[in-house]
PDB file of C-alpha atoms in Angstrom:
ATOM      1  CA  UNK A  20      93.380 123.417  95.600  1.00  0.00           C
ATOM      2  CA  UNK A  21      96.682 125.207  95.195  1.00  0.00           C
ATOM      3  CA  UNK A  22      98.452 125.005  92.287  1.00  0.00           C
ATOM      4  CA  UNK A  23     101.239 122.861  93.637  1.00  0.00           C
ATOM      5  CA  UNK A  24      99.008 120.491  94.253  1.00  0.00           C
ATOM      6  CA  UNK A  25      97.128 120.795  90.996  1.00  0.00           C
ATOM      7  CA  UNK A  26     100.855 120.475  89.338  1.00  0.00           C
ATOM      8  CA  UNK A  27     101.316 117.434  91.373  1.00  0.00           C
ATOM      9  CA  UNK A  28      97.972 115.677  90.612  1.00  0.00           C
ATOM     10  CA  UNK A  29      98.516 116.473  86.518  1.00  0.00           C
ATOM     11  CA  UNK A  30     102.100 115.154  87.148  1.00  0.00           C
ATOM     12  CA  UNK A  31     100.607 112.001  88.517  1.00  0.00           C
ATOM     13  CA  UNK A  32      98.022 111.854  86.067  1.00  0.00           C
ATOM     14  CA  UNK A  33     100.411 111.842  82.950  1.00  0.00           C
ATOM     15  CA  UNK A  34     102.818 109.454  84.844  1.00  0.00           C
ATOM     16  CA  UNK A  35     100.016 107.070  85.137  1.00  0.00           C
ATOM     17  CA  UNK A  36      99.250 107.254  81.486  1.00  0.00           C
ATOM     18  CA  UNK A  37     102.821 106.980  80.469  1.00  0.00           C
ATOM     19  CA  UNK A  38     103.157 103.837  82.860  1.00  0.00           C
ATOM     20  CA  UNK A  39     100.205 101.889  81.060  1.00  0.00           C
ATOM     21  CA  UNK A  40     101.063 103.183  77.239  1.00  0.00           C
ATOM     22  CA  UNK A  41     104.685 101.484  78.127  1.00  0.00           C
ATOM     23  CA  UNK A  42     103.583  99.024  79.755  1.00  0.00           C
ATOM     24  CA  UNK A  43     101.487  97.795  76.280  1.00  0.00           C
ATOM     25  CA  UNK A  44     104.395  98.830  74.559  1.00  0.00           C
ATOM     26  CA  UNK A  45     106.001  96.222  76.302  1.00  0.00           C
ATOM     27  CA  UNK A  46     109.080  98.729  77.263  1.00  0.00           C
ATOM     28  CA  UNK A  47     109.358  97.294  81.081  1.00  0.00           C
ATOM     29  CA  UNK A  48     112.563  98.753  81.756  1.00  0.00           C
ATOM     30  CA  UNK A  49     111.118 102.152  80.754  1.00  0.00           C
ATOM     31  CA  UNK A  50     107.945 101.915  82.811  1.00  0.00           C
ATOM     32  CA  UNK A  51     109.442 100.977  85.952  1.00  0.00           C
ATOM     33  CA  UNK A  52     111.527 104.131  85.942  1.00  0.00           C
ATOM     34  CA  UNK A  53     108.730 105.732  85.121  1.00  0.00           C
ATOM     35  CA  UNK A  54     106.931 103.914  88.608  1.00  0.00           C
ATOM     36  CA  UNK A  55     109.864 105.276  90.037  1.00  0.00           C
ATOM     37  CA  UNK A  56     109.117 108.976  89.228  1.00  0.00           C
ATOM     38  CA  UNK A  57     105.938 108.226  90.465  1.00  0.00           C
ATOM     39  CA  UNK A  58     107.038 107.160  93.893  1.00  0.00           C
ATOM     40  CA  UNK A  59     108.858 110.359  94.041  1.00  0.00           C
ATOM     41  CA  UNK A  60     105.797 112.490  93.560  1.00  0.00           C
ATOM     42  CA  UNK A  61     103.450 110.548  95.619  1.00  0.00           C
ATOM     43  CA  UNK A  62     106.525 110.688  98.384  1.00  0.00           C
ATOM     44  CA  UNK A  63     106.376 115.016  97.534  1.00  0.00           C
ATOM     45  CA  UNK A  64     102.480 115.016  98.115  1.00  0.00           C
ATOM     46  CA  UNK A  65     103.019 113.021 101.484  1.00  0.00           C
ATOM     47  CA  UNK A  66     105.540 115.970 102.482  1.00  0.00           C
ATOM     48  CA  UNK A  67     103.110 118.434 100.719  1.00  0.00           C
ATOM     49  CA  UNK A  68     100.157 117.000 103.052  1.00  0.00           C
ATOM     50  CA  UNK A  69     102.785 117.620 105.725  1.00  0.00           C
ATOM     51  CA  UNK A  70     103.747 120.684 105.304  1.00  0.00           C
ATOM     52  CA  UNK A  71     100.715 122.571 104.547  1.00  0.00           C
ATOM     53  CA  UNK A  72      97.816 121.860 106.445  1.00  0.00           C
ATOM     54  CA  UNK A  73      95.761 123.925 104.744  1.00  0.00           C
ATOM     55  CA  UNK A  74      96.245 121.384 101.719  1.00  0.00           C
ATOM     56  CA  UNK A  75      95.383 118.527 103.866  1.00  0.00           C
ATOM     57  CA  UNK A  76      92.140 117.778 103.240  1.00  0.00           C
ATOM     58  CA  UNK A  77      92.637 118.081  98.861  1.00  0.00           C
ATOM     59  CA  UNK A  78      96.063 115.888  99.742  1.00  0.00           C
ATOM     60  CA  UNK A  79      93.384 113.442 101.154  1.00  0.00           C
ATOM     61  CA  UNK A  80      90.965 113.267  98.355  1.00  0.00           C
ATOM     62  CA  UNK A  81      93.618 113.319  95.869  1.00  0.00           C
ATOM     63  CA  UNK A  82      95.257 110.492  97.555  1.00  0.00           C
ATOM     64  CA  UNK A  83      91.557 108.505  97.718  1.00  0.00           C
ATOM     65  CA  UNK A  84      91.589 109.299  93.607  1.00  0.00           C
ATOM     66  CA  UNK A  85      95.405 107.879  93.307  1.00  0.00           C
ATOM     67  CA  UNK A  86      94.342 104.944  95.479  1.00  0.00           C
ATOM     68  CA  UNK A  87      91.841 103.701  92.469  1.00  0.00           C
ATOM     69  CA  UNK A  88      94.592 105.080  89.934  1.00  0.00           C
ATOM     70  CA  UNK A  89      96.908 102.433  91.487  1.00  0.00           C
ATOM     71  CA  UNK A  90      94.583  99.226  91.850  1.00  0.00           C
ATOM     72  CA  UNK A  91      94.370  99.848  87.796  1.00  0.00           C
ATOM     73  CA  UNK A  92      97.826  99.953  87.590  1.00  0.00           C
ATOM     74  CA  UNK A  93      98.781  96.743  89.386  1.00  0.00           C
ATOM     75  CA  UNK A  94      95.898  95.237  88.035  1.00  0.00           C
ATOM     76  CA  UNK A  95      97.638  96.196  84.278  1.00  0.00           C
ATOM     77  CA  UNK A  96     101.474  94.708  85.528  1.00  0.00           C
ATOM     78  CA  UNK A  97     100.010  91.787  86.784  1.00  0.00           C
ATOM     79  CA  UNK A  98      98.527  90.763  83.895  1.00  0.00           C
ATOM     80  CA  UNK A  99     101.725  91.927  81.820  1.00  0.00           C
ATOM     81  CA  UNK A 100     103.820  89.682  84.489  1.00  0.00           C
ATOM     82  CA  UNK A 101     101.604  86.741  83.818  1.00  0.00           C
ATOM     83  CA  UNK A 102     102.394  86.682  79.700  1.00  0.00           C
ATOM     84  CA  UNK A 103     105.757  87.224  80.402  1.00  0.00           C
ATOM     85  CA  UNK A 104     106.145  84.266  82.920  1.00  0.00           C
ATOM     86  CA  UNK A 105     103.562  82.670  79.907  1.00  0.00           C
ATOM     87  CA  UNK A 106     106.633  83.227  77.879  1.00  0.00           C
ATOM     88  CA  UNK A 107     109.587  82.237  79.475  1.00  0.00           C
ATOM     89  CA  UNK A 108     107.664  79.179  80.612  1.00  0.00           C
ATOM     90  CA  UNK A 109     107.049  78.284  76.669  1.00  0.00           C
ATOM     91  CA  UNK A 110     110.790  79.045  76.304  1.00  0.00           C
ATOM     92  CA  UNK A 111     111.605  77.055  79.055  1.00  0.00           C
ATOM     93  CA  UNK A 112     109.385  73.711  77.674  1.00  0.00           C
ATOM     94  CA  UNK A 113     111.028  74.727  73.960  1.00  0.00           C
ATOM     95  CA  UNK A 114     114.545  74.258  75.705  1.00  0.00           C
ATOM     96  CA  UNK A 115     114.122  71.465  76.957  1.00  0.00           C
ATOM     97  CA  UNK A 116     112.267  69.492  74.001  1.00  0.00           C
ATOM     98  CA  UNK A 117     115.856  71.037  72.181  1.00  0.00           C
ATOM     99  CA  UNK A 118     117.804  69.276  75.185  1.00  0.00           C
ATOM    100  CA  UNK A 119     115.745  65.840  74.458  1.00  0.00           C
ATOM    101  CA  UNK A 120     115.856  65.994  70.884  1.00  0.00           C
ATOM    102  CA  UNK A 121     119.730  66.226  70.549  1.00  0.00           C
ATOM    103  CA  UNK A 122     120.006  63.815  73.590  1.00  0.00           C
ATOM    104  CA  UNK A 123     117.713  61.366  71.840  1.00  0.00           C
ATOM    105  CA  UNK A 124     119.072  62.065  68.432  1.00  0.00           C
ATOM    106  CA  UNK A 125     123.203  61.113  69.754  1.00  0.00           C
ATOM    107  CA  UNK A 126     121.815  57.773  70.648  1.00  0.00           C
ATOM    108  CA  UNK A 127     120.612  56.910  66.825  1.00  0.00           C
TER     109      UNK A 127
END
């Protein structure tokens, strides 16, 4: 493996860590820029793959390795999306018992 493509896997690797310790840190803004940067290096191993096919076949089996990488990911933000839609559905109820309660409490 060359060493861009070692400098790309480590890249992704650290990315992926930073993405789940935000992601419990509950800093969402954060780790989607950080999913962001991540779509940039996969895009730069795509033109990588392209570009040197010599690298091909490593480009391949690093790709199979990000492949599991990223069911653990979404796996991680869809469990994050469900408490927050948890939350703002518990918000949602709390607003309108608040709504009902001052409605109700005008007609006394």
């Amino acid at each position: 493996m060359n060493t861009t493509l070692a400098a790309l896997e480590e890249a992704l690797n650290e990315n992926a860590c930073l993405v789940e310790a935000l992601l419990q840190q509950q800093q969402y803004d954060e780790a989607l820029q950080r999913m962001d940067d991540r779509l940039a290096l996969i895009a730069r191993l795509m033109q990588l793959a392209g570009q040197e096919p010599a690298q091909r076949s490593a480009a391949v089996a690093l790709a199979g390795r990000l492949a599991i990488q990223e069911e653990s990911m979404q796996a991680l933000a869809a469990s994050h999306h469900q408490a927050i839609f948890e939350r703002l559905s518990q918000v949602d109820r709390a607003n309108k018992a608040g709504q009902a309660y001052r409605v109700n409490s005008k007609e006394f």
